[in-house]
Each structure stands twice: as structure tokens, then as C-alpha cells.
Amino acid sequence: MAALILFVLLSVTLAHGSCPDQFEEVGTGDCCFYFSNEEDYLATWSESRDYCHELGVILGNTTVDLAEVDTSSSCNSDALMDTIYSKDKGLGFWMGGSDVMAEDTWVWQYSQEILPLSSSRWGSGLPWGGTEENCLAADGYYYDTAQFYDGYCTTRAWFVCQ
């Protein structure tokens, strides 16, 4: 992971447009996201958060974290989910939610807002992993649109930073 972060350190520059290099604008309104699948980089949920934070340090932006949708700090939630759907090839993308502190109380880690179990973004019958699957991912491979699922936090998957 250190070598990949060093590579990003050396290559992150301000690109044309409003997003830093390696980030892409999704939707409108200067909403910039980093998708790790562009470098085919897989990480656990915790490693993913650490990577996003390191990108933020590199960019001088302490608000970079795993992506959130439908929160006061999120940006173009529908456009992000559509992009995840178009990029997913079966591994899913780690997002910034977890229920590790209290089972079935899903909390976005950056904003600390609650992700309701009644959200239409959950896949059918999800979450269902009990106390073992405490980290949030979005998957567009098995659905007609990107949907949330609860996953094992130690699984290596792609991730999205915002």
C-alpha cells in the first residue's frame, strides 16, 4: 500500500477542471470522486478509509473519506450510484458506512449521520450479515442499479473516496 500511496503522491496534481488528477467529476457541482478500480487497487474497509485520508493529506483537504450518499455532506448521490453501477464488475466498492458500534445502526463515518435500514438503496433483504458483516459496500453487478450491502470488513474490494 505504501508504494501505491507514494505513486499517488508523485502523480497527484491539479488537473484541468475542478477535480484533482486521479479523481473524476461525477454529476454536476464539482463533485469529485476517486475510484480505486481505475488502478485495480483492492483494500479492506479500514485500509480504504486510510487511503482516502492519505489522499486528503496529499491534496491538503482533511475532508476526504470514503464516499457517502444521501447525507448533508454527500454530493450527487444518484449520479455516484449510477457511476458505481457502470464501473462494477462483481467486487463492489467500499463506502463510508458501518454498523460496527451498534448492530443494525448504520452510521456514515464522516458525517456521523444515520443510514436508515429503510433506505431504498439497500439490496433486497439486506443488510443480513449480523454481527460479522459490519462494513458498507455498493454493488452494481447483481442488480439493475447499484445497491448497498453489508460485507466483511476484512474483504479486499475496490472503494470510492469523495
Coordinates of C-alpha atoms in Angstrom, one line a residue:
M1 CA 0.0 0.0 0.0
A2 CA 2.9 2.4 0.8
A3 CA 4.2 2.1 -2.8
L4 CA 0.8 2.9 -4.2
I5 CA 0.4 5.9 -2.0
L6 CA 3.9 7.0 -3.0
F7 CA 2.9 6.7 -6.6
V8 CA -0.2 8.8 -6.0
L9 CA 1.9 11.3 -4.0
L10 CA 4.1 11.8 -7.0
S11 CA 1.3 11.9 -9.6
V12 CA -1.4 14.0 -7.9
T13 CA -1.6 17.4 -9.5
L14 CA -4.4 19.7 -10.2
A15 CA -6.0 18.6 -13.4
H16 CA -7.9 20.7 -15.9
G17 CA -11.4 21.2 -14.5
S18 CA -12.2 21.3 -10.8
C19 CA -11.1 17.8 -9.8
P20 CA -7.6 16.8 -8.8
D21 CA -5.8 14.3 -11.0
Q22 CA -7.0 10.7 -10.3
F23 CA -10.4 12.0 -9.2
E24 CA -13.3 12.3 -11.6
E25 CA -16.2 14.6 -11.6
V26 CA -19.5 12.8 -11.2
G27 CA -22.7 14.6 -11.9
T28 CA -22.6 18.4 -11.6
G29 CA -21.5 20.8 -8.9
D30 CA -17.8 20.0 -8.6
C31 CA -18.3 16.6 -7.1
C32 CA -15.0 14.7 -7.2
F33 CA -14.6 11.0 -6.5
Y34 CA -11.6 8.7 -6.6
F35 CA -12.4 5.1 -7.7
S36 CA -9.7 2.6 -6.8
N37 CA -10.7 0.3 -9.6
E38 CA -9.0 2.7 -12.0
E39 CA -5.7 1.4 -10.6
D40 CA -7.2 -2.0 -9.9
Y41 CA -6.4 -1.4 -6.2
L42 CA -8.2 -3.6 -3.7
A43 CA -8.2 -2.9 0.1
T44 CA -10.1 -3.8 3.3
W45 CA -12.6 -1.3 4.5
S46 CA -10.1 0.1 7.1
E47 CA -7.3 0.3 4.5
S48 CA -9.7 2.0 2.2
R49 CA -10.5 4.7 4.7
D50 CA -6.8 5.2 5.5
Y51 CA -6.1 5.5 1.8
C52 CA -8.8 8.2 1.4
H53 CA -7.5 10.1 4.4
E54 CA -3.9 9.9 2.9
L55 CA -5.2 11.3 -0.4
G56 CA -6.8 14.1 1.5
V57 CA -3.5 14.9 3.3
I58 CA -1.7 14.9 -0.1
L59 CA -4.3 17.3 -1.5
G60 CA -4.5 19.5 1.6
N61 CA -8.1 18.5 2.2
T62 CA -8.9 16.9 5.5
T63 CA -12.5 16.1 4.4
V64 CA -11.6 13.3 2.0
D65 CA -13.1 10.0 3.3
L66 CA -15.0 7.0 1.9
A67 CA -18.0 8.2 -0.1
E68 CA -21.4 8.8 1.4
V69 CA -24.8 9.1 -0.2
D70 CA -28.0 10.8 0.9
T71 CA -26.3 12.8 3.7
S72 CA -25.8 16.5 4.2
S73 CA -22.1 16.1 3.2
S74 CA -22.7 13.9 0.2
C75 CA -22.7 15.1 -3.3
N76 CA -24.8 13.9 -6.3
S77 CA -25.8 10.6 -4.7
D78 CA -27.8 9.3 -7.7
A79 CA -25.0 10.2 -10.1
L80 CA -22.5 8.4 -7.8
M81 CA -24.6 5.3 -7.6
D82 CA -25.1 5.3 -11.3
T83 CA -21.3 5.5 -11.8
I84 CA -20.7 2.7 -9.4
Y85 CA -23.2 0.6 -11.3
S86 CA -21.3 1.3 -14.6
K87 CA -17.9 0.5 -13.1
D88 CA -18.6 -2.5 -11.0
K89 CA -17.5 -5.9 -12.3
G90 CA -18.5 -8.0 -9.3
L91 CA -16.2 -6.9 -6.5
G92 CA -18.3 -4.0 -5.2
F93 CA -17.0 -0.7 -3.8
W94 CA -16.5 0.1 -0.1
M95 CA -18.5 3.1 1.0
G96 CA -18.3 5.1 4.3
G97 CA -20.9 3.4 6.4
S98 CA -20.6 0.9 9.2
D99 CA -22.7 -0.7 12.0
V100 CA -19.6 -1.8 14.0
M101 CA -20.6 0.3 17.0
A102 CA -24.2 -1.0 17.3
E103 CA -25.7 -3.8 15.2
D104 CA -28.2 -2.6 12.7
T105 CA -27.4 1.1 13.4
W106 CA -25.6 2.1 10.2
V107 CA -23.7 5.3 10.6
W108 CA -21.8 7.2 7.9
Q109 CA -18.4 7.6 9.4
Y110 CA -17.5 11.1 8.1
S111 CA -20.8 12.9 8.6
Q112 CA -21.9 10.7 11.5
E113 CA -25.4 10.7 10.0
I114 CA -27.6 7.5 10.3
L115 CA -28.2 5.4 7.2
P116 CA -31.7 4.1 7.7
L117 CA -32.4 0.4 7.3
S118 CA -35.5 1.6 5.3
S119 CA -33.3 3.2 2.6
S120 CA -34.3 2.1 -0.8
R121 CA -30.6 1.9 -1.6
W122 CA -30.2 -1.4 0.3
G123 CA -30.3 -4.5 -1.9
S124 CA -33.3 -6.8 -1.4
G125 CA -33.3 -8.4 2.0
L126 CA -30.2 -6.5 3.1
P127 CA -28.5 -6.0 5.4
W128 CA -28.4 -9.5 6.7
G129 CA -24.9 -10.3 7.8
G130 CA -25.5 -10.0 11.5
T131 CA -22.5 -9.1 13.7
E132 CA -19.9 -10.3 11.2
E133 CA -20.7 -8.1 8.3
N134 CA -20.3 -4.5 9.6
C135 CA -19.0 -2.5 6.6
L136 CA -21.0 -1.0 3.8
A137 CA -20.3 -1.6 0.1
A138 CA -22.2 -0.8 -3.0
D139 CA -22.6 -3.3 -5.8
G140 CA -23.9 -2.9 -9.2
Y141 CA -23.2 -6.3 -10.6
Y142 CA -26.1 -8.3 -9.3
Y143 CA -28.8 -5.6 -9.5
D144 CA -30.4 -3.3 -12.1
T145 CA -28.8 -0.4 -10.2
A146 CA -26.1 0.0 -7.6
Q147 CA -27.3 -1.2 -4.2
F148 CA -25.9 -1.3 -0.7
Y149 CA -24.9 -4.5 1.0
D150 CA -23.2 -5.3 4.3
G151 CA -19.8 -7.0 3.9
Y152 CA -17.0 -8.5 5.9
C153 CA -14.7 -5.5 6.8
T154 CA -11.6 -7.6 6.0
T155 CA -12.7 -8.4 2.5
R156 CA -10.5 -6.8 -0.2
A157 CA -12.6 -4.7 -2.6
W158 CA -12.5 -1.5 -4.6
F159 CA -13.5 1.7 -2.9
V160 CA -14.7 5.2 -3.5
C161 CA -13.3 8.3 -1.9
Q162 CA -15.0 11.7 -2.0

